[in-house]
Amino acid sequence: MVLGEDVSPVRCGGIPQIMAALRNTALSVFRFSGITRIADKMKYYASKPKLAVNLII
């Protein structure tokens, strides 16, 4: 429930599939970086987007 999939207003067209792909990508980046407590780190990086970009670079 950290990603809020159940309350998302996006329900039609191809957008739900795109949002799912973005969520899966974010989870993969965390796992690839060795992060195990993903929910905690998602909350942390949500407040520090510049640090989150460093995970990708």
CSV table of N, CA and C in Angstrom, one decimal:
chain,number,residue,atom,x,y,z
A,1,MET,N,0.8,-1.2,0.0
A,1,MET,CA,0.0,0.0,0.0
A,1,MET,C,0.9,1.3,0.0
A,2,VAL,N,2.2,1.1,0.0
A,2,VAL,CA,3.1,2.3,0.1
A,2,VAL,C,2.9,3.1,-1.2
A,3,LEU,N,2.7,2.4,-2.3
A,3,LEU,CA,2.6,3.1,-3.6
A,3,LEU,C,1.2,3.6,-3.9
A,4,GLY,N,0.2,3.2,-3.1
A,4,GLY,CA,-1.1,3.8,-3.3
A,4,GLY,C,-1.8,3.3,-4.5
A,5,GLU,N,-1.6,2.1,-4.9
A,5,GLU,CA,-2.2,1.6,-6.1
A,5,GLU,C,-3.8,1.5,-6.0
A,6,ASP,N,-4.3,1.2,-4.8
A,6,ASP,CA,-5.7,1.0,-4.6
A,6,ASP,C,-6.5,2.3,-4.7
A,7,VAL,N,-5.8,3.4,-4.4
A,7,VAL,CA,-6.5,4.7,-4.4
A,7,VAL,C,-6.2,5.6,-5.6
A,8,SER,N,-5.5,5.0,-6.5
A,8,SER,CA,-5.2,5.8,-7.7
A,8,SER,C,-6.4,6.1,-8.6
A,9,PRO,N,-6.5,7.3,-9.0
A,9,PRO,CA,-7.7,7.6,-9.9
A,9,PRO,C,-7.5,7.2,-11.4
A,10,VAL,N,-6.3,6.7,-11.7
A,10,VAL,CA,-6.0,6.3,-13.0
A,10,VAL,C,-6.6,4.9,-13.3
A,11,ARG,N,-7.6,4.8,-14.1
A,11,ARG,CA,-8.3,3.5,-14.3
A,11,ARG,C,-8.6,3.1,-15.8
A,12,CYS,N,-8.3,4.0,-16.7
A,12,CYS,CA,-8.7,3.7,-18.1
A,12,CYS,C,-7.5,3.9,-19.1
A,13,GLY,N,-7.7,3.3,-20.2
A,13,GLY,CA,-6.7,3.4,-21.3
A,13,GLY,C,-5.4,2.6,-20.9
A,14,GLY,N,-4.3,3.1,-21.4
A,14,GLY,CA,-3.0,2.4,-21.2
A,14,GLY,C,-2.3,2.9,-20.0
A,15,ILE,N,-2.8,3.9,-19.4
A,15,ILE,CA,-2.1,4.5,-18.3
A,15,ILE,C,-1.8,3.6,-17.1
A,16,PRO,N,-2.8,2.7,-16.7
A,16,PRO,CA,-2.5,1.8,-15.6
A,16,PRO,C,-1.3,0.9,-15.8
A,17,GLN,N,-1.2,0.4,-17.1
A,17,GLN,CA,0.0,-0.4,-17.4
A,17,GLN,C,1.3,0.4,-17.3
A,18,ILE,N,1.3,1.6,-17.7
A,18,ILE,CA,2.5,2.5,-17.6
A,18,ILE,C,2.8,2.7,-16.2
A,19,MET,N,1.8,3.0,-15.3
A,19,MET,CA,2.1,3.2,-13.9
A,19,MET,C,2.6,1.9,-13.3
A,20,ALA,N,2.1,0.8,-13.7
A,20,ALA,CA,2.6,-0.5,-13.1
A,20,ALA,C,4.1,-0.7,-13.5
A,21,ALA,N,4.4,-0.3,-14.8
A,21,ALA,CA,5.8,-0.5,-15.2
A,21,ALA,C,6.7,0.4,-14.4
A,22,LEU,N,6.3,1.7,-14.2
A,22,LEU,CA,7.1,2.6,-13.4
A,22,LEU,C,7.3,2.1,-12.0
A,23,ARG,N,6.2,1.6,-11.4
A,23,ARG,CA,6.3,1.0,-10.0
A,23,ARG,C,7.3,-0.1,-10.0
A,24,ASN,N,7.2,-1.0,-11.0
A,24,ASN,CA,8.1,-2.2,-11.0
A,24,ASN,C,9.5,-1.7,-11.2
A,25,THR,N,9.7,-0.7,-12.0
A,25,THR,CA,11.1,-0.2,-12.2
A,25,THR,C,11.6,0.4,-10.9
A,26,ALA,N,10.8,1.1,-10.2
A,26,ALA,CA,11.3,1.7,-8.9
A,26,ALA,C,11.7,0.6,-8.0
A,27,LEU,N,10.8,-0.4,-7.9
A,27,LEU,CA,11.1,-1.6,-7.0
A,27,LEU,C,12.4,-2.3,-7.4
A,28,SER,N,12.6,-2.4,-8.7
A,28,SER,CA,13.8,-3.1,-9.2
A,28,SER,C,15.1,-2.3,-8.9
A,29,VAL,N,15.0,-1.0,-9.0
A,29,VAL,CA,16.1,-0.1,-8.7
A,29,VAL,C,16.5,-0.3,-7.2
A,30,PHE,N,15.5,-0.3,-6.3
A,30,PHE,CA,15.8,-0.5,-4.9
A,30,PHE,C,16.4,-1.9,-4.7
A,31,ARG,N,15.9,-2.9,-5.3
A,31,ARG,CA,16.4,-4.2,-5.0
A,31,ARG,C,17.9,-4.3,-5.6
A,32,PHE,N,18.1,-3.8,-6.8
A,32,PHE,CA,19.4,-3.8,-7.4
A,32,PHE,C,20.4,-3.1,-6.5
A,33,SER,N,20.0,-2.0,-5.8
A,33,SER,CA,20.9,-1.2,-5.0
A,33,SER,C,21.1,-1.9,-3.7
A,34,GLY,N,20.5,-3.1,-3.4
A,34,GLY,CA,20.7,-3.8,-2.2
A,34,GLY,C,19.8,-3.4,-1.0
A,35,ILE,N,18.8,-2.6,-1.3
A,35,ILE,CA,17.9,-2.1,-0.3
A,35,ILE,C,16.9,-3.2,0.1
A,36,THR,N,16.8,-3.5,1.3
A,36,THR,CA,15.9,-4.6,1.7
A,36,THR,C,14.6,-4.1,2.4
A,37,ARG,N,14.7,-3.0,3.0
A,37,ARG,CA,13.5,-2.4,3.7
A,37,ARG,C,12.9,-1.3,2.7
A,38,ILE,N,12.3,-1.8,1.7
A,38,ILE,CA,11.8,-1.0,0.6
A,38,ILE,C,10.8,0.1,1.0
A,39,ALA,N,9.8,-0.3,1.8
A,39,ALA,CA,8.8,0.6,2.2
A,39,ALA,C,9.4,1.8,3.0
A,40,ASP,N,10.3,1.5,3.9
A,40,ASP,CA,11.0,2.6,4.6
A,40,ASP,C,11.8,3.5,3.7
A,41,LYS,N,12.5,2.9,2.8
A,41,LYS,CA,13.3,3.7,1.9
A,41,LYS,C,12.5,4.5,0.9
A,42,MET,N,11.3,4.0,0.5
A,42,MET,CA,10.5,4.8,-0.4
A,42,MET,C,10.0,6.0,0.3
A,43,LYS,N,9.6,5.9,1.6
A,43,LYS,CA,9.2,7.1,2.3
A,43,LYS,C,10.3,8.1,2.5
A,44,TYR,N,11.5,7.6,2.7
A,44,TYR,CA,12.7,8.4,2.9
A,44,TYR,C,13.0,9.2,1.6
A,45,TYR,N,13.1,8.4,0.5
A,45,TYR,CA,13.4,9.1,-0.8
A,45,TYR,C,12.3,10.0,-1.3
A,46,ALA,N,11.1,9.8,-0.9
A,46,ALA,CA,10.0,10.6,-1.3
A,46,ALA,C,10.2,12.0,-0.8
A,47,SER,N,10.8,12.2,0.3
A,47,SER,CA,11.1,13.5,0.9
A,47,SER,C,12.5,14.1,0.4
A,48,LYS,N,13.2,13.2,-0.3
A,48,LYS,CA,14.6,13.7,-0.7
A,48,LYS,C,14.8,13.2,-2.2
A,49,PRO,N,14.0,13.8,-3.1
A,49,PRO,CA,14.1,13.4,-4.5
A,49,PRO,C,15.5,13.5,-5.2
A,50,LYS,N,16.3,14.4,-4.7
A,50,LYS,CA,17.7,14.5,-5.3
A,50,LYS,C,18.5,13.3,-5.0
A,51,LEU,N,18.3,12.7,-3.8
A,51,LEU,CA,19.0,11.5,-3.4
A,51,LEU,C,18.5,10.3,-4.2
A,52,ALA,N,17.2,10.3,-4.4
A,52,ALA,CA,16.6,9.2,-5.2
A,52,ALA,C,17.2,9.2,-6.6
A,53,VAL,N,17.4,10.3,-7.2
A,53,VAL,CA,18.0,10.3,-8.5
A,53,VAL,C,19.4,9.7,-8.5
A,54,ASN,N,20.1,9.8,-7.4
A,54,ASN,CA,21.5,9.3,-7.3
A,54,ASN,C,21.4,7.7,-7.4
A,55,LEU,N,20.3,7.1,-7.0
A,55,LEU,CA,20.2,5.7,-7.1
A,55,LEU,C,20.3,5.2,-8.6
A,56,ILE,N,19.7,6.0,-9.4
A,56,ILE,CA,19.6,5.7,-10.9
A,56,ILE,C,21.0,5.9,-11.6
A,57,ILE,N,21.7,6.9,-11.1
A,57,ILE,CA,22.9,7.4,-11.8
A,57,ILE,C,24.0,6.4,-11.5
